[in-house]
Amino acid sequence: MGRKFLVALGGAALALSLAACSGGGAGSGEKSGDEKPSDLTIGVSMPTQTSERWIADGNAVKSKLEAKGYKVDLQYAGDDIPTQSQQVDQMITQGADVLILAAIDGTALSSQLQAAAAAKIPVISYDRLIRGSKDVDFYVSFDNYKVGVAQGTALLVGLGLLNKDGSKGTAKGPLNVELFAGSLDDNNTQFFFGGAMDTLKPFIDDGTLVVKSKQTTPEQVATLRWQQETAQKRMENLLTSAYNDGSKVDGVLSPYDGISRGIITALQNAGYGKGAKKLPVVTGQDAEIASIKLINDGVQSSTVFKDTRLLAEQAVNAAEAFLQKKQPQANDTKTYNNGVKVVPAYLLPIATVYKDDIKATLIDSGYWTAEEVAAGQAKK
Ligand code: GAL
């Protein structure tokens, strides 16, 4: 069978049969571990380019691999599950030697993973754990539960209920808050929301925090595909349904900067941020440049910084270990059960960023420049 024909057909089943009839020629099954980097291709699949964060991740992984001489096939899936499946299928049929995958839907890549395993292609789950498959070989991410705790804590600090050092703040309740979570098909969502709710629950239980909408379950507060517009709509609905009696929102738990910007837009459209009607405290995640400007301007309260440069480095280390027929170094072998097995993980630390931290955490470390922060835009 001609290779062109195979590529044209694509598909997981095909990758399986290819592996079966050619003895694993499509992937690294035949590799000895002594190949030159320039003979090896790493397939990198990222969910979407609508978020600054994933662009930074894709670029960082690609440039770090290329600096070591590897070939890189980087694809973005436009947040469309069939597109991602197809792109990964194609990476397999085209002979990728390792796959680095940030899934849109954590359960939707099982057949691709089966094909990868049959072709002996190691799979690294990037930031979002792939669920329901035994064929995930390694996971690189951050401490996602801690991200949630940091978001809950940042909401409490922003509201003045806690000080940054963890001591009790001077504010008194009751204060009105609303809750947002990420996409339920992303394994991280349960960690972020769980960590945040464990932190906020005592304050909700004793009446210091009031969720006026009464929407507190993950299903009620989730945001499909993490979309800014979806979050904006939900915030608009919350304002008209639960705050039409003249009461005000004091804080909003947001799990991701894009969602935070949707929430802030809805609030501003409803007159918050003008005169005496102060904008609520809004949290975030990812230190996206548009949100860092908002934090610098006193509009968004905080974000959780996850250094994509370090994540990319860990993904590259793991890929290289697999290519050299070694096991990557894990620092967590307990937390990330994907429903079928516990996936060995390397988890990186996180940092909360308030306005005062922008310089030390983001500018001095070279993540964003002062000009980018002022402009709210990444310089290409
Ligand atoms: C999560 C990720 C977050 C955020 C979100 C939306 O999986 O851990 O950092 O980027 O997706 O893209």
mmCIF file of C-alpha atoms and ligand atoms in Angstrom:
data_model
loop_
_atom_site.group_PDB
_atom_site.id
_atom_site.type_symbol
_atom_site.label_atom_id
_atom_site.label_comp_id
_atom_site.label_asym_id
_atom_site.label_seq_id
_atom_site.Cartn_x
_atom_site.Cartn_y
_atom_site.Cartn_z
ATOM 1 C CA MET A 1 0.000 0.000 0.000
ATOM 2 C CA GLY A 2 1.331 3.391 -0.939
ATOM 3 C CA ARG A 3 1.940 5.826 1.857
ATOM 4 C CA LYS A 4 0.059 8.594 0.087
ATOM 5 C CA PHE A 5 -3.014 6.429 -0.124
ATOM 6 C CA LEU A 6 -2.791 5.665 3.569
ATOM 7 C CA VAL A 7 -2.418 9.284 4.507
ATOM 8 C CA ALA A 8 -5.348 10.220 2.329
ATOM 9 C CA LEU A 9 -7.573 7.736 4.084
ATOM 10 C CA GLY A 10 -6.378 8.549 7.567
ATOM 11 C CA GLY A 11 -8.260 7.223 10.585
ATOM 12 C CA ALA A 12 -7.494 5.289 13.693
ATOM 13 C CA ALA A 13 -8.485 1.915 12.298
ATOM 14 C CA LEU A 14 -6.091 2.464 9.459
ATOM 15 C CA ALA A 15 -3.257 3.326 11.794
ATOM 16 C CA LEU A 16 -3.972 0.096 13.599
ATOM 17 C CA SER A 17 -3.869 -1.986 10.457
ATOM 18 C CA LEU A 18 -0.775 -0.159 9.270
ATOM 19 C CA ALA A 19 0.957 -0.983 12.515
ATOM 20 C CA ALA A 20 -0.158 -4.579 12.223
ATOM 21 C CA CYS A 21 0.970 -5.186 8.658
ATOM 22 C CA SER A 22 4.213 -3.253 8.693
ATOM 23 C CA GLY A 23 5.359 -4.121 12.187
ATOM 24 C CA GLY A 24 4.819 -0.637 13.576
ATOM 25 C CA GLY A 25 6.512 1.283 10.805
ATOM 26 C CA ALA A 26 4.214 4.276 11.223
ATOM 27 C CA GLY A 27 5.471 5.219 14.637
ATOM 28 C CA SER A 28 8.498 4.792 16.774
ATOM 29 C CA GLY A 29 7.916 1.066 17.158
ATOM 30 C CA GLU A 30 10.989 0.352 15.105
ATOM 31 C CA LYS A 31 13.124 3.038 16.683
ATOM 32 C CA SER A 32 16.171 2.006 18.642
ATOM 33 C CA GLY A 33 16.583 5.113 20.752
ATOM 34 C CA ASP A 34 19.803 6.091 18.930
ATOM 35 C CA GLU A 35 18.249 8.097 16.092
ATOM 36 C CA LYS A 36 19.319 11.661 15.361
ATOM 37 C CA PRO A 37 16.739 14.226 16.509
ATOM 38 C CA SER A 38 16.372 15.341 12.895
ATOM 39 C CA ASP A 39 15.011 11.870 12.050
ATOM 40 C CA LEU A 40 12.278 12.156 14.652
ATOM 41 C CA THR A 41 8.946 13.973 14.509
ATOM 42 C CA ILE A 42 6.886 15.044 17.481
ATOM 43 C CA GLY A 43 3.175 15.631 16.901
ATOM 44 C CA VAL A 44 1.797 18.450 19.049
ATOM 45 C CA SER A 45 -1.970 18.918 19.195
ATOM 46 C CA MET A 46 -3.362 22.027 20.880
ATOM 47 C CA PRO A 47 -7.063 22.812 21.416
ATOM 48 C CA THR A 48 -7.531 26.346 20.145
ATOM 49 C CA GLN A 49 -5.920 29.546 18.999
ATOM 50 C CA THR A 50 -8.667 31.768 20.381
ATOM 51 C CA SER A 51 -6.793 31.842 23.675
ATOM 52 C CA GLU A 52 -3.410 33.534 24.096
ATOM 53 C CA ARG A 53 -2.475 30.819 26.512
ATOM 54 C CA TRP A 54 -2.548 27.927 24.023
ATOM 55 C CA ILE A 55 -0.703 29.968 21.414
ATOM 56 C CA ALA A 56 2.068 30.535 23.950
ATOM 57 C CA ASP A 57 2.069 26.813 24.813
ATOM 58 C CA GLY A 58 2.228 25.734 21.168
ATOM 59 C CA ASN A 59 5.016 28.156 20.351
ATOM 60 C CA ALA A 60 7.015 27.226 23.435
ATOM 61 C CA VAL A 61 6.789 23.471 22.827
ATOM 62 C CA LYS A 62 7.632 23.864 19.142
ATOM 63 C CA SER A 63 10.606 26.147 19.617
ATOM 64 C CA LYS A 64 12.078 24.076 22.439
ATOM 65 C CA LEU A 65 11.819 20.874 20.389
ATOM 66 C CA GLU A 66 13.206 22.536 17.277
ATOM 67 C CA ALA A 67 16.118 23.956 19.277
ATOM 68 C CA LYS A 68 17.029 20.340 20.051
ATOM 69 C CA GLY A 69 16.832 19.437 16.377
ATOM 70 C CA TYR A 70 13.498 17.555 16.331
ATOM 71 C CA LYS A 71 10.877 17.969 13.644
ATOM 72 C CA VAL A 72 7.550 19.259 14.946
ATOM 73 C CA ASP A 73 4.036 18.886 13.565
ATOM 74 C CA LEU A 74 2.032 21.490 15.532
ATOM 75 C CA GLN A 75 -1.729 21.594 14.941
ATOM 76 C CA TYR A 76 -4.551 23.613 16.471
ATOM 77 C CA ALA A 77 -8.059 22.151 16.398
ATOM 78 C CA GLY A 78 -10.234 25.262 16.650
ATOM 79 C CA ASP A 79 -11.974 23.759 19.709
ATOM 80 C CA ASP A 80 -13.635 21.242 17.395
ATOM 81 C CA ILE A 81 -13.459 17.641 18.609
ATOM 82 C CA PRO A 82 -13.658 15.905 15.183
ATOM 83 C CA THR A 83 -10.920 18.220 13.873
ATOM 84 C CA GLN A 84 -8.642 17.288 16.750
ATOM 85 C CA SER A 85 -9.322 13.564 16.277
ATOM 86 C CA GLN A 86 -8.539 13.878 12.603
ATOM 87 C CA GLN A 87 -5.352 15.854 13.205
ATOM 88 C CA VAL A 88 -4.101 13.279 15.682
ATOM 89 C CA ASP A 89 -5.039 10.411 13.350
ATOM 90 C CA GLN A 90 -2.995 12.087 10.691
ATOM 91 C CA MET A 91 0.009 12.584 12.957
ATOM 92 C CA ILE A 92 -0.077 8.840 13.625
ATOM 93 C CA THR A 93 -0.365 7.804 9.986
ATOM 94 C CA GLN A 94 2.372 10.240 9.039
ATOM 95 C CA GLY A 95 4.720 8.560 11.457
ATOM 96 C CA ALA A 96 4.967 10.757 14.530
ATOM 97 C CA ASP A 97 7.413 9.348 17.063
ATOM 98 C CA VAL A 98 5.841 10.931 20.150
ATOM 99 C CA LEU A 99 2.526 12.727 20.647
ATOM 100 C CA ILE A 100 1.991 15.699 22.950
ATOM 101 C CA LEU A 101 -1.759 16.251 23.260
ATOM 102 C CA ALA A 102 -3.843 18.945 24.967
ATOM 103 C CA ALA A 103 -7.333 17.520 24.488
ATOM 104 C CA ILE A 104 -10.457 19.557 23.866
ATOM 105 C CA ASP A 105 -12.623 16.849 25.396
ATOM 106 C CA GLY A 106 -10.673 14.619 27.771
ATOM 107 C CA THR A 107 -12.540 11.481 26.720
ATOM 108 C CA ALA A 108 -12.757 11.961 22.979
ATOM 109 C CA LEU A 109 -9.326 10.723 21.874
ATOM 110 C CA SER A 110 -9.521 7.098 22.997
ATOM 111 C CA SER A 111 -9.440 5.544 19.542
ATOM 112 C CA GLN A 112 -6.491 7.741 18.540
ATOM 113 C CA LEU A 113 -4.672 6.646 21.661
ATOM 114 C CA GLN A 114 -5.357 3.022 20.875
ATOM 115 C CA ALA A 115 -3.885 3.532 17.420
ATOM 116 C CA ALA A 116 -0.875 5.294 18.914
ATOM 117 C CA ALA A 117 -0.294 2.433 21.345
ATOM 118 C CA ALA A 118 -0.553 -0.113 18.531
ATOM 119 C CA ALA A 119 2.096 1.845 16.628
ATOM 120 C CA LYS A 120 4.180 2.145 19.837
ATOM 121 C CA ILE A 121 3.966 5.916 19.896
ATOM 122 C CA PRO A 122 4.243 7.294 23.426
ATOM 123 C CA VAL A 123 1.524 9.775 24.366
ATOM 124 C CA ILE A 124 2.063 12.721 26.686
ATOM 125 C CA SER A 125 -1.083 14.384 27.980
ATOM 126 C CA TYR A 126 -0.411 18.125 28.068
ATOM 127 C CA ASP A 127 -2.021 20.161 30.865
ATOM 128 C CA ARG A 128 -5.416 18.457 30.473
ATOM 129 C CA LEU A 129 -5.539 14.782 31.424
ATOM 130 C CA ILE A 130 -6.887 12.413 28.779
ATOM 131 C CA ARG A 131 -9.459 10.209 30.453
ATOM 132 C CA GLY A 132 -10.756 6.702 29.937
ATOM 133 C CA SER A 133 -7.683 5.271 28.201
ATOM 134 C CA LYS A 134 -4.841 3.072 29.389
ATOM 135 C CA ASP A 135 -2.690 4.430 26.575
ATOM 136 C CA VAL A 136 -1.716 7.736 28.191
ATOM 137 C CA ASP A 137 1.930 7.375 29.106
ATOM 138 C CA PHE A 138 2.666 10.575 30.995
ATOM 139 C CA TYR A 139 1.001 13.789 32.153
ATOM 140 C CA VAL A 140 2.580 17.230 32.454
ATOM 141 C CA SER A 141 0.576 19.922 34.214
ATOM 142 C CA PHE A 142 0.384 22.148 37.262
ATOM 143 C CA ASP A 143 -1.010 21.364 40.661
ATOM 144 C CA ASN A 144 -4.587 21.855 39.531
ATOM 145 C CA TYR A 145 -6.217 21.458 42.935
ATOM 146 C CA LYS A 146 -3.914 24.202 44.222
ATOM 147 C CA VAL A 147 -5.010 26.401 41.311
ATOM 148 C CA GLY A 148 -8.579 26.094 42.626
ATOM 149 C CA VAL A 149 -7.513 26.853 46.190
ATOM 150 C CA ALA A 150 -5.577 29.879 44.900
ATOM 151 C CA GLN A 151 -8.665 31.130 43.038
ATOM 152 C CA GLY A 152 -10.921 30.731 46.076
ATOM 153 C CA THR A 153 -8.312 32.409 48.258
ATOM 154 C CA ALA A 154 -7.845 35.275 45.783
ATOM 155 C CA LEU A 155 -11.600 35.906 45.876
ATOM 156 C CA LEU A 156 -11.492 36.068 49.690
ATOM 157 C CA VAL A 157 -8.439 38.348 49.633
ATOM 158 C CA GLY A 158 -10.006 40.615 47.020
ATOM 159 C CA LEU A 159 -13.133 40.907 49.161
ATOM 160 C CA GLY A 160 -11.037 41.773 52.218
ATOM 161 C CA LEU A 161 -12.136 38.672 54.159
ATOM 162 C CA LEU A 162 -8.570 37.400 54.215
ATOM 163 C CA ASN A 163 -5.216 39.136 54.013
ATOM 164 C CA LYS A 164 -2.590 37.945 51.561
ATOM 165 C CA ASP A 165 -0.680 36.275 54.420
ATOM 166 C CA GLY A 166 -3.786 34.168 55.174
ATOM 167 C CA SER A 167 -4.781 36.078 58.314
ATOM 168 C CA LYS A 168 -8.337 37.333 58.822
ATOM 169 C CA GLY A 169 -9.195 40.518 56.939
ATOM 170 C CA THR A 170 -11.293 43.433 58.115
ATOM 171 C CA ALA A 171 -14.300 43.003 55.789
ATOM 172 C CA LYS A 172 -17.576 41.718 57.155
ATOM 173 C CA GLY A 173 -20.266 39.813 55.317
ATOM 174 C CA PRO A 174 -22.731 39.187 54.016
ATOM 175 C CA LEU A 175 -21.215 39.659 50.577
ATOM 176 C CA ASN A 176 -22.811 38.504 47.326
ATOM 177 C CA VAL A 177 -20.769 36.214 45.110
ATOM 178 C CA GLU A 178 -21.429 34.211 41.969
ATOM 179 C CA LEU A 179 -19.526 31.142 40.826
ATOM 180 C CA PHE A 180 -18.225 30.080 37.431
ATOM 181 C CA ALA A 181 -16.482 26.839 36.475
ATOM 182 C CA GLY A 182 -14.782 25.700 33.269
ATOM 183 C CA SER A 183 -15.800 23.099 30.705
ATOM 184 C CA LEU A 184 -17.060 19.877 32.271
ATOM 185 C CA ASP A 185 -15.336 17.751 29.619
ATOM 186 C CA ASP A 186 -11.960 19.083 30.823
ATOM 187 C CA ASN A 187 -10.571 16.996 33.681
ATOM 188 C CA ASN A 188 -9.061 20.136 35.224
ATOM 189 C CA THR A 189 -12.458 21.677 35.886
ATOM 190 C CA GLN A 190 -13.244 19.401 38.804
ATOM 191 C CA PHE A 191 -9.863 20.201 40.387
ATOM 192 C CA PHE A 192 -10.212 23.975 39.941
ATOM 193 C CA PHE A 193 -13.816 24.111 41.137
ATOM 194 C CA GLY A 194 -13.216 21.568 43.898
ATOM 195 C CA GLY A 195 -10.222 23.460 45.258
ATOM 196 C CA ALA A 196 -12.069 26.772 45.115
ATOM 197 C CA MET A 197 -15.220 25.422 46.761
ATOM 198 C CA ASP A 198 -13.267 23.703 49.551
ATOM 199 C CA THR A 199 -11.838 27.159 50.275
ATOM 200 C CA LEU A 200 -15.095 29.119 49.972
ATOM 201 C CA LYS A 201 -17.504 26.649 51.575
ATOM 202 C CA PRO A 202 -16.924 27.639 55.220
ATOM 203 C CA PHE A 203 -17.660 31.261 54.285
ATOM 204 C CA ILE A 204 -20.810 30.228 52.396
ATOM 205 C CA ASP A 205 -21.939 27.954 55.226
ATOM 206 C CA ASP A 206 -21.675 30.671 57.885
ATOM 207 C CA GLY A 207 -23.429 33.259 55.707
ATOM 208 C CA THR A 208 -20.411 35.507 55.102
ATOM 209 C CA LEU A 209 -20.728 34.768 51.374
ATOM 210 C CA VAL A 210 -24.132 34.547 49.730
ATOM 211 C CA VAL A 211 -24.662 33.010 46.286
ATOM 212 C CA LYS A 212 -27.881 34.844 45.468
ATOM 213 C CA SER A 213 -28.581 32.833 42.314
ATOM 214 C CA LYS A 214 -28.276 29.636 44.386
ATOM 215 C CA GLN A 215 -26.318 28.151 41.465
ATOM 216 C CA THR A 216 -23.515 26.237 43.143
ATOM 217 C CA THR A 217 -23.224 22.819 41.476
ATOM 218 C CA PRO A 218 -20.591 22.206 38.771
ATOM 219 C CA GLU A 219 -23.369 21.530 36.259
ATOM 220 C CA GLN A 220 -25.061 24.859 37.018
ATOM 221 C CA VAL A 221 -21.921 26.956 36.883
ATOM 222 C CA ALA A 222 -19.944 25.240 34.089
ATOM 223 C CA THR A 223 -18.865 27.058 30.911
ATOM 224 C CA LEU A 224 -18.772 24.800 27.853
ATOM 225 C CA ARG A 225 -15.395 25.055 26.006
ATOM 226 C CA TRP A 226 -14.358 27.799 28.443
ATOM 227 C CA GLN A 227 -15.943 30.366 26.131
ATOM 228 C CA GLN A 228 -15.890 34.039 26.944
ATOM 229 C CA GLU A 229 -19.238 34.710 25.201
ATOM 230 C CA THR A 230 -20.939 31.879 27.092
ATOM 231 C CA ALA A 231 -19.703 33.303 30.382
ATOM 232 C CA GLN A 232 -20.820 36.804 29.410
ATOM 233 C CA LYS A 233 -24.329 35.494 28.629
ATOM 234 C CA ARG A 234 -24.572 33.626 31.906
ATOM 235 C CA MET A 235 -23.422 36.676 33.880
ATOM 236 C CA GLU A 236 -26.021 38.791 32.062
ATOM 237 C CA ASN A 237 -28.689 36.268 32.976
ATOM 238 C CA LEU A 238 -27.564 36.186 36.593
ATOM 239 C CA LEU A 239 -27.726 39.968 36.805
ATOM 240 C CA THR A 240 -31.252 40.135 35.444
ATOM 241 C CA SER A 241 -32.570 37.155 37.397
ATOM 242 C CA ALA A 242 -30.904 37.452 40.812
ATOM 243 C CA TYR A 243 -29.903 41.119 41.085
ATOM 244 C CA ASN A 244 -32.946 42.952 39.753
ATOM 245 C CA ASP A 245 -33.888 44.032 43.283
ATOM 246 C CA GLY A 246 -31.161 46.677 43.550
ATOM 247 C CA SER A 247 -28.678 44.332 45.226
ATOM 248 C CA LYS A 248 -25.084 44.185 44.002
ATOM 249 C CA VAL A 249 -22.582 41.477 43.163
ATOM 250 C CA ASP A 250 -19.429 41.813 45.269
ATOM 251 C CA GLY A 251 -17.320 39.016 43.848
ATOM 252 C CA VAL A 252 -17.194 36.449 41.063
ATOM 253 C CA LEU A 253 -15.184 33.239 41.122
ATOM 254 C CA SER A 254 -13.813 32.779 37.623
ATOM 255 C CA PRO A 255 -11.572 29.836 36.647
ATOM 256 C CA TYR A 256 -9.953 31.323 33.541
ATOM 257 C CA ASP A 257 -9.060 34.777 32.206
ATOM 258 C CA GLY A 258 -11.205 34.461 29.057
ATOM 259 C CA ILE A 259 -14.226 33.705 31.227
ATOM 260 C CA SER A 260 -13.249 36.606 33.523
ATOM 261 C CA ARG A 261 -13.283 39.005 30.580
ATOM 262 C CA GLY A 262 -16.767 37.812 29.575
ATOM 263 C CA ILE A 263 -17.992 38.310 33.135
ATOM 264 C CA ILE A 264 -16.421 41.785 33.337
ATOM 265 C CA THR A 265 -18.000 42.844 30.029
ATOM 266 C CA ALA A 266 -21.454 41.793 31.273
ATOM 267 C CA LEU A 267 -20.917 43.702 34.519
ATOM 268 C CA GLN A 268 -19.685 46.826 32.748
ATOM 269 C CA ASN A 269 -22.649 46.720 30.364
ATOM 270 C CA ALA A 270 -24.881 46.653 33.429
ATOM 271 C CA GLY A 271 -23.250 49.801 34.819
ATOM 272 C CA TYR A 272 -20.669 48.298 37.181
ATOM 273 C CA GLY A 273 -17.365 50.162 37.311
ATOM 274 C CA LYS A 274 -19.047 53.552 36.975
ATOM 275 C CA GLY A 275 -19.464 55.955 39.873
ATOM 276 C CA ALA A 276 -20.325 54.302 43.173
ATOM 277 C CA LYS A 277 -21.189 50.971 41.564
ATOM 278 C CA LYS A 278 -17.795 49.314 41.977
ATOM 279 C CA LEU A 279 -16.845 46.342 39.859
ATOM 280 C CA PRO A 280 -16.907 43.102 41.825
ATOM 281 C CA VAL A 281 -13.740 41.214 42.648
ATOM 282 C CA VAL A 282 -13.124 38.858 39.698
ATOM 283 C CA THR A 283 -10.506 36.075 39.763
ATOM 284 C CA GLY A 284 -8.860 34.328 36.801
ATOM 285 C CA GLN A 285 -6.196 31.982 35.487
ATOM 286 C CA ASP A 286 -3.429 31.896 32.880
ATOM 287 C CA ALA A 287 -2.035 35.439 33.081
ATOM 288 C CA GLU A 288 -3.308 36.145 29.572
ATOM 289 C CA ILE A 289 -2.047 39.496 28.427
ATOM 290 C CA ALA A 290 -5.498 41.076 27.982
ATOM 291 C CA SER A 291 -6.296 40.208 31.584
ATOM 292 C CA ILE A 292 -2.936 41.356 32.911
ATOM 293 C CA LYS A 293 -3.716 44.786 31.500
ATOM 294 C CA LEU A 294 -7.123 44.647 33.217
ATOM 295 C CA ILE A 295 -5.448 43.707 36.497
ATOM 296 C CA ASN A 296 -2.913 46.495 36.046
ATOM 297 C CA ASP A 297 -5.794 48.915 35.392
ATOM 298 C CA GLY A 298 -7.653 47.736 38.515
ATOM 299 C CA VAL A 299 -10.498 46.114 36.547
ATOM 300 C CA GLN A 300 -9.826 42.383 37.121
ATOM 301 C CA SER A 301 -8.644 41.522 40.621
ATOM 302 C CA SER A 302 -6.263 38.582 40.137
ATOM 303 C CA THR A 303 -5.152 35.681 38.003
ATOM 304 C CA VAL A 304 -3.275 32.454 38.597
ATOM 305 C CA PHE A 305 -0.016 32.352 36.672
ATOM 306 C CA LYS A 306 1.043 29.043 35.200
ATOM 307 C CA ASP A 307 4.338 29.441 33.400
ATOM 308 C CA THR A 308 3.782 27.858 29.982
ATOM 309 C CA ARG A 309 7.535 27.994 29.348
ATOM 310 C CA LEU A 310 8.125 25.542 32.203
ATOM 311 C CA LEU A 311 5.238 23.342 31.112
ATOM 312 C CA ALA A 312 6.628 23.205 27.587
ATOM 313 C CA GLU A 313 10.035 22.303 29.003
ATOM 314 C CA GLN A 314 8.569 19.401 30.977
ATOM 315 C CA ALA A 315 6.718 18.165 27.902
ATOM 316 C CA VAL A 316 9.955 18.293 25.921
ATOM 317 C CA ASN A 317 11.859 16.474 28.704
ATOM 318 C CA ALA A 318 9.224 13.756 28.759
ATOM 319 C CA ALA A 319 9.230 13.421 24.969
ATOM 320 C CA GLU A 320 13.002 13.160 24.945
ATOM 321 C CA ALA A 321 13.001 10.517 27.673
ATOM 322 C CA PHE A 322 10.569 8.383 25.682
ATOM 323 C CA LEU A 323 12.640 8.804 22.517
ATOM 324 C CA GLN A 324 15.670 7.602 24.427
ATOM 325 C CA LYS A 325 13.654 4.627 25.663
ATOM 326 C CA LYS A 326 13.633 5.932 29.227
ATOM 327 C CA GLN A 327 10.791 6.760 31.587
ATOM 328 C CA PRO A 328 10.268 10.491 32.176
ATOM 329 C CA GLN A 329 10.734 11.698 35.704
ATOM 330 C CA ALA A 330 7.432 12.018 37.596
ATOM 331 C CA ASN A 331 6.826 13.942 40.809
ATOM 332 C CA ASP A 332 3.258 12.720 41.328
ATOM 333 C CA THR A 333 2.166 9.112 40.899
ATOM 334 C CA LYS A 334 -1.082 9.236 42.894
ATOM 335 C CA THR A 335 -3.374 12.105 41.985
ATOM 336 C CA TYR A 336 -4.266 11.698 38.346
ATOM 337 C CA ASN A 337 -6.459 8.672 37.916
ATOM 338 C CA ASN A 338 -7.962 8.919 34.448
ATOM 339 C CA GLY A 339 -10.673 6.369 35.152
ATOM 340 C CA VAL A 340 -8.586 3.481 33.871
ATOM 341 C CA LYS A 341 -5.212 4.009 35.506
ATOM 342 C CA VAL A 342 -3.198 6.478 37.526
ATOM 343 C CA VAL A 343 -1.090 8.421 35.057
ATOM 344 C CA PRO A 344 2.399 9.373 36.273
ATOM 345 C CA ALA A 345 2.648 13.141 36.267
ATOM 346 C CA TYR A 346 5.045 16.011 36.543
ATOM 347 C CA LEU A 347 3.228 18.895 38.238
ATOM 348 C CA LEU A 348 4.563 22.445 38.297
ATOM 349 C CA PRO A 349 3.961 25.137 40.904
ATOM 350 C CA ILE A 350 1.601 28.080 40.415
ATOM 351 C CA ALA A 351 1.535 31.709 41.567
ATOM 352 C CA THR A 352 -1.335 34.090 42.279
ATOM 353 C CA VAL A 353 -0.870 37.473 40.622
ATOM 354 C CA TYR A 354 -2.519 40.626 41.959
ATOM 355 C CA LYS A 355 -1.687 44.058 40.583
ATOM 356 C CA ASP A 356 1.320 44.362 42.928
ATOM 357 C CA ASP A 357 2.829 41.130 41.629
ATOM 358 C CA ILE A 358 2.803 41.919 37.916
ATOM 359 C CA LYS A 359 6.286 43.362 37.873
ATOM 360 C CA ALA A 360 8.093 40.741 39.941
ATOM 361 C CA THR A 361 6.244 37.671 38.658
ATOM 362 C CA LEU A 362 5.569 38.474 35.019
ATOM 363 C CA ILE A 363 7.767 41.315 33.816
ATOM 364 C CA ASP A 364 11.000 40.557 35.662
ATOM 365 C CA SER A 365 10.734 36.895 34.622
ATOM 366 C CA GLY A 366 10.413 37.934 30.975
ATOM 367 C CA TYR A 367 6.943 36.390 30.553
ATOM 368 C CA TRP A 368 5.435 39.725 29.427
ATOM 369 C CA THR A 369 7.157 43.044 28.830
ATOM 370 C CA ALA A 370 6.020 46.295 30.446
ATOM 371 C CA GLU A 371 4.947 47.472 26.970
ATOM 372 C CA GLU A 372 2.810 44.378 26.422
ATOM 373 C CA VAL A 373 1.151 44.860 29.810
ATOM 374 C CA ALA A 374 0.409 48.507 28.996
ATOM 375 C CA ALA A 375 -0.987 47.575 25.574
ATOM 376 C CA GLY A 376 -2.827 44.441 26.698
ATOM 377 C CA GLN A 377 -1.455 42.683 23.655
ATOM 378 C CA ALA A 378 1.334 40.227 22.984
ATOM 379 C CA LYS A 379 4.039 41.395 20.632
ATOM 380 C CA LYS A 380 4.595 38.682 18.102
HETATM 381 C C1 GAL B 1 -7.613 24.388 31.187
HETATM 382 C C2 GAL B 1 -6.298 24.940 31.603
HETATM 383 C C3 GAL B 1 -6.478 26.350 32.056
HETATM 384 C C4 GAL B 1 -7.169 27.168 30.984
HETATM 385 C C5 GAL B 1 -8.393 26.478 30.449
HETATM 386 C C6 GAL B 1 -8.996 27.188 29.274
HETATM 387 O O1 GAL B 1 -7.487 23.077 30.800
HETATM 388 O O2 GAL B 1 -5.724 24.166 32.627
HETATM 389 O O3 GAL B 1 -5.214 26.882 32.356
HETATM 390 O O4 GAL B 1 -6.263 27.447 29.956
HETATM 391 O O5 GAL B 1 -8.111 25.161 30.103
HETATM 392 O O6 GAL B 1 -8.141 27.210 28.176
#
